[in-house]
mmCIF file of C-alpha atoms in Angstrom:
data_model
loop_
_atom_site.group_PDB
_atom_site.id
_atom_site.type_symbol
_atom_site.label_atom_id
_atom_site.label_comp_id
_atom_site.label_asym_id
_atom_site.label_seq_id
_atom_site.Cartn_x
_atom_site.Cartn_y
_atom_site.Cartn_z
ATOM 1 C CA MET A 1 -80.061 37.564 11.545
ATOM 2 C CA ALA A 2 -77.096 39.101 9.760
ATOM 3 C CA THR A 3 -77.188 42.833 9.060
ATOM 4 C CA ALA A 4 -74.784 45.116 7.209
ATOM 5 C CA VAL A 5 -74.364 48.164 9.424
ATOM 6 C CA THR A 6 -72.746 51.550 9.534
ATOM 7 C CA SER A 7 -69.312 51.409 11.100
ATOM 8 C CA SER A 8 -66.383 53.745 11.324
ATOM 9 C CA SER A 9 -62.734 52.994 10.769
ATOM 10 C CA ALA A 10 -59.573 54.996 10.726
ATOM 11 C CA GLY A 11 -56.431 53.790 9.058
ATOM 12 C CA VAL A 12 -53.033 54.465 10.550
ATOM 13 C CA THR A 13 -49.918 55.005 8.493
ATOM 14 C CA THR A 14 -47.804 52.002 9.352
ATOM 15 C CA LYS A 15 -44.161 52.437 10.211
ATOM 16 C CA ALA A 16 -43.057 48.970 9.201
ATOM 17 C CA SER A 17 -43.811 46.522 6.429
ATOM 18 C CA SER A 18 -45.308 43.133 7.220
ATOM 19 C CA SER A 19 -42.415 41.514 5.372
ATOM 20 C CA THR A 20 -39.674 40.271 7.695
ATOM 21 C CA ALA A 21 -37.064 39.632 5.017
ATOM 22 C CA ASN A 22 -34.645 42.304 6.257
ATOM 23 C CA PHE A 23 -35.295 42.003 9.979
ATOM 24 C CA ILE A 24 -32.737 40.856 12.520
ATOM 25 C CA ARG A 25 -34.158 38.877 15.422
ATOM 26 C CA GLY A 26 -34.062 41.067 18.504
ATOM 27 C CA GLN A 27 -34.003 44.219 16.349
ATOM 28 C CA GLU A 28 -37.476 44.037 14.805
ATOM 29 C CA PRO A 29 -39.154 47.374 13.988
ATOM 30 C CA VAL A 30 -41.654 48.805 16.432
ATOM 31 C CA PRO A 31 -45.154 47.307 15.948
ATOM 32 C CA SER A 32 -47.548 49.589 14.080
ATOM 33 C CA LEU A 33 -51.272 50.209 14.351
ATOM 34 C CA LEU A 34 -52.914 49.329 11.045
ATOM 35 C CA ASN A 35 -56.617 50.141 11.577
ATOM 36 C CA HIS A 36 -59.230 50.632 14.231
ATOM 37 C CA TYR A 37 -62.977 50.081 14.017
ATOM 38 C CA ARG A 38 -66.040 51.274 15.923
ATOM 39 C CA GLY A 39 -69.448 49.657 15.764
ATOM 40 C CA HIS A 40 -70.106 47.832 19.024
ATOM 41 C CA LYS A 41 -72.091 49.449 21.829
ATOM 42 C CA GLY A 42 -70.581 47.433 24.643
ATOM 43 C CA PRO A 43 -67.210 46.029 25.742
ATOM 44 C CA ILE A 44 -65.589 43.640 23.273
ATOM 45 C CA THR A 45 -65.270 40.139 24.732
ATOM 46 C CA SER A 46 -63.417 38.128 22.070
ATOM 47 C CA LEU A 47 -61.783 38.318 18.632
ATOM 48 C CA CYS A 48 -61.171 35.767 15.895
ATOM 49 C CA PHE A 49 -59.544 36.163 12.469
ATOM 50 C CA HIS A 50 -60.915 34.268 9.492
ATOM 51 C CA PRO A 51 -58.303 31.612 8.551
ATOM 52 C CA ASN A 52 -58.395 32.441 4.834
ATOM 53 C CA LEU A 53 -60.228 35.718 4.202
ATOM 54 C CA GLN A 54 -59.146 39.201 5.262
ATOM 55 C CA THR A 55 -61.879 39.528 7.858
ATOM 56 C CA LEU A 56 -62.002 39.721 11.635
ATOM 57 C CA PHE A 57 -64.901 38.714 13.902
ATOM 58 C CA SER A 58 -65.619 40.338 17.262
ATOM 59 C CA SER A 59 -68.155 39.568 20.000
ATOM 60 C CA SER A 60 -69.467 42.038 22.539
ATOM 61 C CA CYS A 61 -71.572 42.575 25.625
ATOM 62 C CA ASP A 62 -74.026 44.405 23.353
ATOM 63 C CA GLY A 63 -75.272 40.964 22.224
ATOM 64 C CA TYR A 64 -73.899 41.195 18.676
ATOM 65 C CA ILE A 65 -71.107 39.682 16.599
ATOM 66 C CA MET A 66 -69.419 41.916 14.032
ATOM 67 C CA CYS A 67 -67.419 40.947 10.942
ATOM 68 C CA TRP A 68 -64.852 43.514 9.743
ATOM 69 C CA ASN A 69 -62.951 43.569 6.461
ATOM 70 C CA TYR A 70 -59.564 45.054 7.343
ATOM 71 C CA ARG A 71 -58.094 45.346 3.841
ATOM 72 C CA LYS A 72 -60.765 47.387 2.089
ATOM 73 C CA GLU A 73 -63.431 49.905 3.015
ATOM 74 C CA THR A 74 -66.702 48.009 3.196
ATOM 75 C CA ARG A 75 -69.670 47.729 5.501
ATOM 76 C CA ALA A 76 -69.304 45.618 8.594
ATOM 77 C CA LEU A 77 -71.612 42.623 8.952
ATOM 78 C CA ARG A 78 -73.519 42.307 12.221
ATOM 79 C CA PHE A 79 -74.957 39.005 13.459
ATOM 80 C CA GLU A 80 -78.024 39.274 15.689
ATOM 81 C CA GLY A 81 -79.839 36.543 17.566
ATOM 82 C CA HIS A 82 -78.523 36.170 21.109
ATOM 83 C CA CYS A 83 -80.617 37.582 23.949
ATOM 84 C CA GLY A 84 -77.678 38.563 26.124
ATOM 85 C CA PRO A 85 -73.981 39.438 26.033
ATOM 86 C CA VAL A 86 -71.920 37.322 23.627
ATOM 87 C CA ASN A 87 -68.879 36.057 25.528
ATOM 88 C CA GLU A 88 -66.950 34.419 22.702
ATOM 89 C CA VAL A 89 -66.831 33.948 18.943
ATOM 90 C CA ASN A 90 -64.818 31.228 17.212
ATOM 91 C CA LEU A 91 -64.423 30.010 13.631
ATOM 92 C CA SER A 92 -64.049 26.506 12.231
ATOM 93 C CA ARG A 93 -60.883 25.296 10.526
ATOM 94 C CA TYR A 94 -61.789 26.692 7.107
ATOM 95 C CA GLY A 95 -63.954 29.540 8.355
ATOM 96 C CA ASP A 96 -67.174 28.147 6.885
ATOM 97 C CA LEU A 97 -68.856 27.931 10.317
ATOM 98 C CA MET A 98 -68.945 30.355 13.235
ATOM 99 C CA LEU A 99 -69.554 29.466 16.886
ATOM 100 C CA SER A 100 -70.723 31.823 19.627
ATOM 101 C CA ALA A 101 -71.325 31.564 23.390
ATOM 102 C CA SER A 102 -73.708 33.815 25.298
ATOM 103 C CA ASP A 103 -75.044 34.704 28.715
ATOM 104 C CA ASP A 104 -78.484 33.642 27.433
ATOM 105 C CA GLY A 105 -77.449 30.014 28.081
ATOM 106 C CA THR A 106 -77.042 29.072 24.424
ATOM 107 C CA ALA A 107 -74.260 28.370 21.981
ATOM 108 C CA ARG A 108 -74.987 29.082 18.324
ATOM 109 C CA VAL A 109 -73.415 27.684 15.186
ATOM 110 C CA TRP A 110 -73.732 30.044 12.231
ATOM 111 C CA VAL A 111 -72.976 30.109 8.543
ATOM 112 C CA PRO A 112 -71.183 33.490 8.669
ATOM 113 C CA ILE A 113 -72.709 35.100 5.582
ATOM 114 C CA ILE A 114 -75.786 37.196 4.825
ATOM 115 C CA ASN A 115 -78.847 34.903 4.759
ATOM 116 C CA GLY A 116 -76.767 32.125 6.320
ATOM 117 C CA GLN A 117 -78.470 29.607 8.585
ATOM 118 C CA TYR A 118 -77.764 29.036 12.264
ATOM 119 C CA ILE A 119 -78.711 26.547 14.954
ATOM 120 C CA SER A 120 -79.086 27.314 18.643
ATOM 121 C CA VAL A 121 -78.009 24.825 21.330
ATOM 122 C CA LYS A 122 -79.216 25.086 24.924
ATOM 123 C CA ALA A 123 -75.766 24.266 26.174
ATOM 124 C CA HIS A 124 -75.674 24.979 29.929
ATOM 125 C CA ASN A 125 -77.770 25.837 32.959
ATOM 126 C CA GLY A 126 -76.684 29.449 33.121
ATOM 127 C CA ALA A 127 -74.332 31.558 31.055
ATOM 128 C CA VAL A 128 -72.149 29.929 28.404
ATOM 129 C CA ARG A 129 -68.830 31.660 28.937
ATOM 130 C CA THR A 130 -66.720 30.009 26.251
ATOM 131 C CA ALA A 131 -66.913 27.877 23.102
ATOM 132 C CA CYS A 132 -64.487 26.674 20.439
ATOM 133 C CA PHE A 133 -64.290 24.365 17.424
ATOM 134 C CA ASN A 134 -61.950 21.400 17.174
ATOM 135 C CA PRO A 135 -59.105 22.637 14.894
ATOM 136 C CA VAL A 136 -58.924 19.309 13.028
ATOM 137 C CA ASP A 137 -62.538 18.087 12.977
ATOM 138 C CA SER A 138 -64.901 21.055 12.651
ATOM 139 C CA THR A 139 -67.948 18.874 13.323
ATOM 140 C CA ILE A 140 -66.903 18.838 17.001
ATOM 141 C CA PHE A 141 -67.030 21.800 19.361
ATOM 142 C CA ALA A 142 -66.729 22.360 23.103
ATOM 143 C CA THR A 143 -68.488 24.720 25.507
ATOM 144 C CA GLY A 144 -67.983 25.763 29.120
ATOM 145 C CA GLY A 145 -70.283 27.629 31.464
ATOM 146 C CA ASN A 146 -71.292 28.866 34.870
ATOM 147 C CA ASP A 147 -72.711 25.439 35.725
ATOM 148 C CA LYS A 148 -69.074 24.274 36.221
ATOM 149 C CA THR A 149 -69.216 21.792 33.340
ATOM 150 C CA VAL A 150 -67.364 21.383 30.062
ATOM 151 C CA LYS A 151 -69.438 19.846 27.277
ATOM 152 C CA LEU A 152 -68.590 18.262 23.959
ATOM 153 C CA TRP A 153 -70.917 18.532 20.956
ATOM 154 C CA ALA A 154 -71.154 17.424 17.328
ATOM 155 C CA VAL A 155 -72.819 19.318 14.499
ATOM 156 C CA GLN A 156 -73.580 18.071 11.007
ATOM 157 C CA ALA A 157 -73.827 20.510 8.109
ATOM 158 C CA ALA A 158 -74.026 19.904 4.375
ATOM 159 C CA LYS A 159 -73.471 22.109 1.359
ATOM 160 C CA MET A 160 -76.343 21.900 -1.124
ATOM 161 C CA LYS A 161 -76.001 22.008 -4.914
ATOM 162 C CA SER A 162 -77.082 25.627 -4.781
ATOM 163 C CA GLY A 163 -74.033 26.359 -2.630
ATOM 164 C CA VAL A 164 -76.119 27.031 0.481
ATOM 165 C CA THR A 165 -74.938 25.336 3.693
ATOM 166 C CA LYS A 166 -77.710 23.716 5.742
ATOM 167 C CA PHE A 167 -77.549 22.098 9.147
ATOM 168 C CA LYS A 168 -78.688 18.497 9.484
ATOM 169 C CA SER A 169 -78.389 17.923 13.220
ATOM 170 C CA HIS A 170 -76.516 18.669 16.418
ATOM 171 C CA ASP A 171 -75.767 16.069 19.065
ATOM 172 C CA PHE A 172 -74.539 16.131 22.643
ATOM 173 C CA ILE A 173 -71.493 13.887 23.119
ATOM 174 C CA ARG A 174 -70.522 14.106 26.796
ATOM 175 C CA SER A 175 -69.952 16.308 29.842
ATOM 176 C CA TYR A 176 -66.846 16.749 31.972
ATOM 177 C CA ARG A 177 -67.607 17.633 35.598
ATOM 178 C CA SER A 178 -64.151 17.919 37.149
ATOM 179 C CA HIS A 179 -64.269 21.631 37.985
ATOM 180 C CA LYS A 180 -65.698 23.164 41.147
ATOM 181 C CA ASN A 181 -66.331 26.678 39.858
ATOM 182 C CA TRP A 182 -67.169 28.626 36.700
ATOM 183 C CA ILE A 183 -65.413 27.746 33.455
ATOM 184 C CA GLN A 184 -63.555 30.700 31.924
ATOM 185 C CA SER A 185 -62.190 29.148 28.716
ATOM 186 C CA VAL A 186 -61.952 25.917 26.722
ATOM 187 C CA ARG A 187 -59.417 25.227 23.962
ATOM 188 C CA PHE A 188 -58.388 22.184 21.904
ATOM 189 C CA SER A 189 -54.797 21.117 21.306
ATOM 190 C CA PRO A 190 -53.400 21.624 17.774
ATOM 191 C CA ASP A 191 -53.924 17.930 16.946
ATOM 192 C CA GLY A 192 -57.529 18.072 18.196
ATOM 193 C CA ASN A 193 -57.129 15.192 20.662
ATOM 194 C CA LEU A 194 -56.873 17.118 23.924
ATOM 195 C CA LEU A 195 -59.056 19.789 25.477
ATOM 196 C CA CYS A 196 -57.981 22.208 28.202
ATOM 197 C CA SER A 197 -60.317 24.218 30.424
ATOM 198 C CA ALA A 198 -59.545 27.101 32.778
ATOM 199 C CA SER A 199 -61.740 27.618 35.831
ATOM 200 C CA ASP A 200 -62.246 29.940 38.770
ATOM 201 C CA ASP A 201 -61.363 26.965 41.004
ATOM 202 C CA LYS A 202 -57.691 27.863 40.243
ATOM 203 C CA THR A 203 -57.061 24.838 38.047
ATOM 204 C CA VAL A 204 -56.567 24.055 34.386
ATOM 205 C CA LYS A 205 -57.873 20.607 33.460
ATOM 206 C CA ILE A 206 -56.818 18.555 30.433
ATOM 207 C CA PHE A 207 -59.174 16.014 28.856
ATOM 208 C CA ASP A 208 -58.562 13.418 26.148
ATOM 209 C CA ILE A 209 -61.675 13.625 23.979
ATOM 210 C CA ARG A 210 -60.973 10.135 22.593
ATOM 211 C CA GLU A 211 -61.720 8.727 26.041
ATOM 212 C CA LYS A 212 -64.956 8.915 28.022
ATOM 213 C CA GLY A 213 -63.321 9.307 31.426
ATOM 214 C CA GLU A 214 -62.607 12.413 33.470
ATOM 215 C CA CYS A 215 -59.553 14.656 33.176
ATOM 216 C CA ILE A 216 -56.148 13.121 32.486
ATOM 217 C CA ALA A 217 -54.190 15.972 34.097
ATOM 218 C CA SER A 218 -54.811 18.924 36.394
ATOM 219 C CA LEU A 219 -52.577 21.988 36.687
ATOM 220 C CA ASN A 220 -52.836 23.972 39.912
ATOM 221 C CA CYS A 221 -52.435 27.726 39.441
ATOM 222 C CA ASP A 222 -50.854 29.185 42.564
ATOM 223 C CA LEU A 223 -50.779 32.710 41.117
ATOM 224 C CA GLY A 224 -54.515 33.378 41.158
ATOM 225 C CA SER A 225 -57.350 32.020 39.043
ATOM 226 C CA PRO A 226 -56.724 31.231 35.364
ATOM 227 C CA LEU A 227 -58.757 33.631 33.224
ATOM 228 C CA TYR A 228 -57.744 32.033 29.933
ATOM 229 C CA ALA A 229 -55.706 28.976 28.900
ATOM 230 C CA GLU A 230 -54.532 27.775 25.504
ATOM 231 C CA PHE A 231 -52.169 25.181 24.026
ATOM 232 C CA ASN A 232 -49.011 26.496 22.400
ATOM 233 C CA PRO A 233 -49.351 26.145 18.587
ATOM 234 C CA CYS A 234 -46.078 24.211 18.394
ATOM 235 C CA GLY A 235 -47.744 21.148 19.944
ATOM 236 C CA SER A 236 -49.724 19.680 22.828
ATOM 237 C CA SER A 237 -46.903 19.747 25.383
ATOM 238 C CA TYR A 238 -47.199 23.347 26.552
ATOM 239 C CA ILE A 239 -50.098 25.440 27.827
ATOM 240 C CA GLY A 240 -50.160 29.190 28.400
ATOM 241 C CA VAL A 241 -52.296 30.661 31.178
ATOM 242 C CA ALA A 242 -53.446 34.229 31.866
ATOM 243 C CA SER A 243 -53.612 34.717 35.626
ATOM 244 C CA SER A 244 -55.808 36.954 37.764
ATOM 245 C CA GLN A 245 -52.729 37.848 39.836
ATOM 246 C CA ASN A 246 -50.845 39.761 37.159
ATOM 247 C CA ALA A 247 -48.913 36.914 35.552
ATOM 248 C CA PHE A 248 -48.593 34.976 32.318
ATOM 249 C CA LEU A 249 -47.660 31.347 32.958
ATOM 250 C CA MET A 250 -46.335 28.514 30.804
ATOM 251 C CA TYR A 251 -46.837 24.900 31.869
ATOM 252 C CA ASP A 252 -45.315 21.649 30.663
ATOM 253 C CA VAL A 253 -48.300 19.308 30.351
ATOM 254 C CA ARG A 254 -46.218 16.119 30.344
ATOM 255 C CA GLU A 255 -44.298 17.050 33.485
ATOM 256 C CA ARG A 256 -47.307 18.850 35.008
ATOM 257 C CA LYS A 257 -45.125 21.713 36.167
ATOM 258 C CA LEU A 258 -44.672 25.448 35.722
ATOM 259 C CA ILE A 259 -41.757 26.234 33.393
ATOM 260 C CA GLN A 260 -42.132 29.990 32.846
ATOM 261 C CA SER A 261 -43.646 32.757 34.932
ATOM 262 C CA TYR A 262 -43.864 36.321 33.637
ATOM 263 C CA VAL A 263 -44.902 38.316 36.702
ATOM 264 C CA ASN A 264 -45.739 41.993 37.240
ATOM 265 C CA LEU A 265 -46.502 42.552 33.573
ATOM 266 C CA PHE A 266 -49.332 44.899 34.518
ATOM 267 C CA ASN A 267 -50.895 46.427 37.613
ATOM 268 C CA GLY A 268 -53.810 44.028 37.471
ATOM 269 C CA PRO A 269 -55.013 40.711 36.032
ATOM 270 C CA VAL A 270 -53.788 39.433 32.672
ATOM 271 C CA THR A 271 -57.222 39.186 31.089
ATOM 272 C CA SER A 272 -56.216 37.279 27.943
ATOM 273 C CA PHE A 273 -53.381 36.465 25.564
ATOM 274 C CA THR A 274 -52.746 35.017 22.133
ATOM 275 C CA PHE A 275 -49.864 32.929 20.799
ATOM 276 C CA HIS A 276 -48.066 33.805 17.579
ATOM 277 C CA PRO A 277 -48.636 30.891 15.121
ATOM 278 C CA SER A 278 -44.947 29.957 15.456
ATOM 279 C CA GLY A 279 -45.350 29.582 19.215
ATOM 280 C CA ASP A 280 -42.335 31.866 19.737
ATOM 281 C CA PHE A 281 -44.259 34.928 20.933
ATOM 282 C CA ALA A 282 -47.310 35.828 23.008
ATOM 283 C CA VAL A 283 -49.354 39.023 23.188
ATOM 284 C CA CYS A 284 -50.808 39.693 26.653
ATOM 285 C CA VAL A 285 -53.536 42.204 27.543
ATOM 286 C CA SER A 286 -55.028 43.466 30.785
ATOM 287 C CA GLU A 287 -57.466 45.865 32.416
ATOM 288 C CA GLU A 288 -54.834 48.535 31.860
ATOM 289 C CA THR A 289 -54.418 50.361 28.562
ATOM 290 C CA LYS A 290 -51.208 48.478 27.791
ATOM 291 C CA ILE A 291 -50.300 45.542 25.573
ATOM 292 C CA LYS A 292 -47.230 43.375 26.239
ATOM 293 C CA ILE A 293 -45.454 41.308 23.582
ATOM 294 C CA LEU A 294 -43.349 38.464 25.016
ATOM 295 C CA ASP A 295 -40.500 36.571 23.368
ATOM 296 C CA LEU A 296 -40.989 33.058 24.738
ATOM 297 C CA ILE A 297 -37.684 31.765 23.376
ATOM 298 C CA GLU A 298 -35.557 34.457 24.998
ATOM 299 C CA GLY A 299 -37.916 34.609 27.956
ATOM 300 C CA ARG A 300 -38.556 38.349 28.161
ATOM 301 C CA PRO A 301 -41.022 41.093 27.217
ATOM 302 C CA ILE A 302 -39.869 42.880 24.070
ATOM 303 C CA PHE A 303 -42.546 45.527 23.460
ATOM 304 C CA THR A 304 -45.075 47.486 25.489
ATOM 305 C CA LEU A 305 -47.790 49.135 23.387
ATOM 306 C CA TYR A 306 -50.068 51.955 24.527
ATOM 307 C CA GLY A 307 -53.230 52.804 22.678
ATOM 308 C CA PRO A 308 -56.602 51.541 23.879
ATOM 309 C CA ARG A 309 -58.443 54.102 25.983
ATOM 310 C CA LYS A 310 -59.805 51.581 28.490
ATOM 311 C CA GLY A 311 -59.104 48.054 29.708
ATOM 312 C CA ILE A 312 -58.473 45.306 27.145
ATOM 313 C CA GLY A 313 -60.233 41.956 27.350
ATOM 314 C CA ALA A 314 -59.533 40.257 24.022
ATOM 315 C CA THR A 315 -56.694 39.655 21.572
ATOM 316 C CA ALA A 316 -55.984 37.337 18.629
ATOM 317 C CA PHE A 317 -53.330 36.687 15.958
ATOM 318 C CA ASN A 318 -54.227 35.982 12.350
ATOM 319 C CA ALA A 319 -53.215 32.710 10.673
ATOM 320 C CA ASN A 320 -49.764 33.768 9.424
ATOM 321 C CA GLY A 321 -48.867 35.964 12.389
ATOM 322 C CA ASN A 322 -48.356 39.240 10.540
ATOM 323 C CA LEU A 323 -51.341 40.875 12.287
ATOM 324 C CA PHE A 324 -52.970 40.776 15.692
ATOM 325 C CA ALA A 325 -56.065 42.471 17.066
ATOM 326 C CA THR A 326 -57.127 43.809 20.457
ATOM 327 C CA GLY A 327 -60.449 44.946 21.877
ATOM 328 C CA GLY A 328 -61.962 45.895 25.196
ATOM 329 C CA LYS A 329 -64.034 48.313 27.223
ATOM 330 C CA ASP A 330 -63.573 51.252 24.850
ATOM 331 C CA GLU A 331 -65.719 49.308 22.317
ATOM 332 C CA GLU A 332 -63.024 49.627 19.630
ATOM 333 C CA VAL A 333 -61.257 46.940 17.611
ATOM 334 C CA LEU A 334 -57.582 47.702 16.949
ATOM 335 C CA ILE A 335 -55.536 45.810 14.356
ATOM 336 C CA TRP A 336 -51.761 45.861 14.761
ATOM 337 C CA GLU A 337 -48.829 44.906 12.534
ATOM 338 C CA PRO A 338 -46.283 43.363 14.927
ATOM 339 C CA THR A 339 -43.366 42.676 12.488
ATOM 340 C CA LEU A 340 -42.133 39.733 14.563
ATOM 341 C CA LEU A 341 -39.506 37.332 13.254
ATOM 342 C CA PRO A 342 -40.073 33.720 14.393
ATOM 343 C CA TYR A 343 -37.066 31.765 15.638
ATOM 344 C CA GLU A 344 -36.899 29.309 12.728
ATOM 345 C CA SER A 345 -37.105 32.138 10.180
ATOM 346 C CA ALA A 346 -34.308 33.979 11.953
ATOM 347 C CA LYS A 347 -32.172 30.849 11.937
ATOM 348 C CA ASP A 348 -32.728 30.320 8.211
ATOM 349 C CA ASP A 349 -31.873 33.971 7.484
ATOM 350 C CA GLU A 350 -28.658 33.727 9.506
ATOM 351 C CA GLU A 351 -27.583 30.565 7.698
ATOM 352 C CA GLN A 352 -28.353 32.125 4.313
ATOM 353 C CA THR A 353 -26.356 35.247 5.221
ATOM 354 C CA GLU A 354 -23.406 33.099 6.266
ATOM 355 C CA LYS A 355 -23.506 31.221 2.971
ATOM 356 C CA GLU A 356 -23.602 34.474 0.995
ATOM 357 C CA ASN A 357 -20.713 35.931 2.992
ATOM 358 C CA ILE A 358 -18.605 32.816 2.514
ATOM 359 C CA GLY A 359 -19.415 32.574 -1.176
ATOM 360 C CA GLY A 360 -18.752 36.246 -1.823
ATOM 361 C CA SER A 361 -15.291 36.546 -0.268
ATOM 362 C CA ASN A 362 -11.960 34.751 -0.278
ATOM 363 C CA VAL A 363 -11.321 32.930 2.977
ATOM 364 C CA ASP A 364 -8.325 30.922 4.053
ATOM 365 C CA SER A 365 -8.521 27.493 5.623
ATOM 366 C CA SER A 366 -8.270 28.796 9.171
ATOM 367 C CA SER A 367 -11.168 31.218 8.741
ATOM 368 C CA SER A 368 -13.153 28.496 7.032
ATOM 369 C CA THR A 369 -12.594 26.204 9.993
ATOM 370 C CA THR A 370 -13.686 28.919 12.383
ATOM 371 C CA THR A 371 -16.860 29.499 10.378
ATOM 372 C CA SER A 372 -17.621 25.793 10.466
ATOM 373 C CA GLU A 373 -17.170 25.707 14.224
ATOM 374 C CA GLU A 374 -19.414 28.729 14.639
ATOM 375 C CA LYS A 375 -22.100 27.095 12.533
ATOM 376 C CA SER A 376 -21.838 23.900 14.549
ATOM 377 C CA SER A 377 -22.140 25.915 17.747
ATOM 378 C CA LYS A 378 -25.211 27.721 16.416
ATOM 379 C CA SER A 379 -26.735 24.446 15.304
ATOM 380 C CA ALA A 380 -26.266 22.990 18.769
ATOM 381 C CA THR A 381 -27.791 26.068 20.352
ATOM 382 C CA ASN A 382 -30.746 26.042 17.969
ATOM 383 C CA SER A 383 -31.498 22.400 18.727
ATOM 384 C CA LYS A 384 -32.254 23.124 22.375
ATOM 385 C CA SER A 385 -35.844 22.822 23.490
ATOM 386 C CA LYS A 386 -37.970 25.796 24.448
ATOM 387 C CA VAL A 387 -37.770 24.701 28.073
ATOM 388 C CA ASP A 388 -33.972 24.796 28.038
ATOM 389 C CA GLN A 389 -33.829 28.203 26.394
ATOM 390 C CA THR A 390 -36.144 30.082 28.743
ATOM 391 C CA PRO A 391 -35.803 31.025 32.417
ATOM 392 C CA ALA A 392 -38.345 30.046 35.023
ATOM 393 C CA ILE A 393 -39.132 33.561 36.235
ATOM 394 C CA VAL A 394 -39.012 36.654 34.099
ATOM 395 C CA LYS A 395 -38.999 40.278 35.286
ATOM 396 C CA SER A 396 -37.529 42.495 32.594
ATOM 397 C CA ASN A 397 -38.124 45.744 30.798
ATOM 398 C CA SER A 398 -39.274 46.151 27.227
ATOM 399 C CA LYS A 399 -39.520 48.844 24.578
ATOM 400 C CA ASN A 400 -42.420 51.224 25.187
ATOM 401 C CA VAL A 401 -44.493 52.372 22.241
ATOM 402 C CA SER A 402 -47.243 54.983 22.539
ATOM 403 C CA LEU A 403 -50.165 55.061 20.159
ATOM 404 C CA ASP A 404 -49.780 58.840 20.024
ATOM 405 C CA SER A 405 -46.412 58.374 18.316
ATOM 406 C CA LEU A 406 -48.053 56.575 15.398
ATOM 407 C CA SER A 407 -49.445 58.813 12.637
ATOM 408 C CA ARG A 408 -53.186 58.570 12.062
ATOM 409 C CA THR A 409 -55.015 59.561 8.920
ATOM 410 C CA SER A 410 -56.987 62.755 9.318
ATOM 411 C CA SER A 411 -60.496 61.450 8.763
ATOM 412 C CA ALA A 412 -62.555 58.328 9.390
ATOM 413 C CA THR A 413 -64.631 56.615 6.762
ATOM 414 C CA SER A 414 -68.225 55.502 7.168
ATOM 415 C CA THR A 415 -70.690 53.465 5.182
ATOM 416 C CA THR A 416 -74.428 53.429 4.735
ATOM 417 C CA PRO A 417 -76.395 50.602 6.309
ATOM 418 C CA SER A 418 -78.424 47.945 4.603
ATOM 419 C CA SER A 419 -80.002 44.839 6.023
ATOM 420 C CA ALA A 420 -80.409 41.174 5.253
ATOM 421 C CA SER A 421 -82.078 38.359 7.102
ATOM 422 C CA SER A 422 -80.885 34.961 8.283
ATOM 423 C CA THR A 423 -83.034 31.881 8.669
ATOM 424 C CA SER A 424 -82.895 29.340 11.439
#
């Protein structure tokens, strides 16, 4: 059942625009807090932005999923149906379907609107800890649970002439039984062909869903158990891992080796992370009240944000990377404006600036030659791979930003509740 509920939100006067037109890479403005929302009555377990709309979905140990509109003041939508904590929420490629995983042993596929249908799948023997859609083919989704298995499913839905989406069927495809302990996360590669799973057995397994066999690669995590693993958005060659021993790790899948290790980011486990859509940055969160933003090209932390009142367990970027969200034990959803400049955008801006400078001034042949050599040097530098540009082990300081230094609006807004039902 979907219900519109009373929620509270407080906007924060942002210090920086989301536009990056005038930014210089390495000198980006301090990230700003855009909004925060209250409505859950338990720790927040996961976050997911809608790919097209200005909405954010959150799951919680209170057994509910909430949908927040972060651009206008409106009532939050609450999805009810699970009989236990909801461990993850995920949206399909176009946002027309929503997937959830719960301790009640089921995964549910929803039409994320008021009066939208849903189907419930008895996915595992025990809690379902994680679930996600294939980013290319939204009829396929994966789940992982406490029964140590990863499962692949297919769901068929059709849009009727009335515009209402109805489910036709759901089918089990196959199980992967390579792990020896609980599954913490499952994620597809950007092309939808590979699936990675992180487990308490201290391994990350990679499966080719086009084949029926077992895993095609296994990454051993020496720095504790992997709490979350995800493919880098730039392709299927790199996987990021959040470690229980206070580290964020980057692996080369082809070489099956560790290529980056960001250690001592916090005083406890890195509970989760999210990649910027460009793949150039990562936001890491932990049981502390700190957020770390990493520059994966330069290989260093660039910002430390303070704000949440308790430990953070979830984070997510939106589709274009101009916003990210965090949530955790304080039961609040925070939306941030990071003002990050991806590497390719910075390169284009530098080249455009050079062209304008050359076109707007008189230069002799010697200076022209020098400029050409500089551009060639920059081009050669830019063509290096991410592996070549980043060190293996990173321990560096970053800019610290306190939430108290950001100006809040004086009052919160609230809405009156109304209800609507959902059919199954």
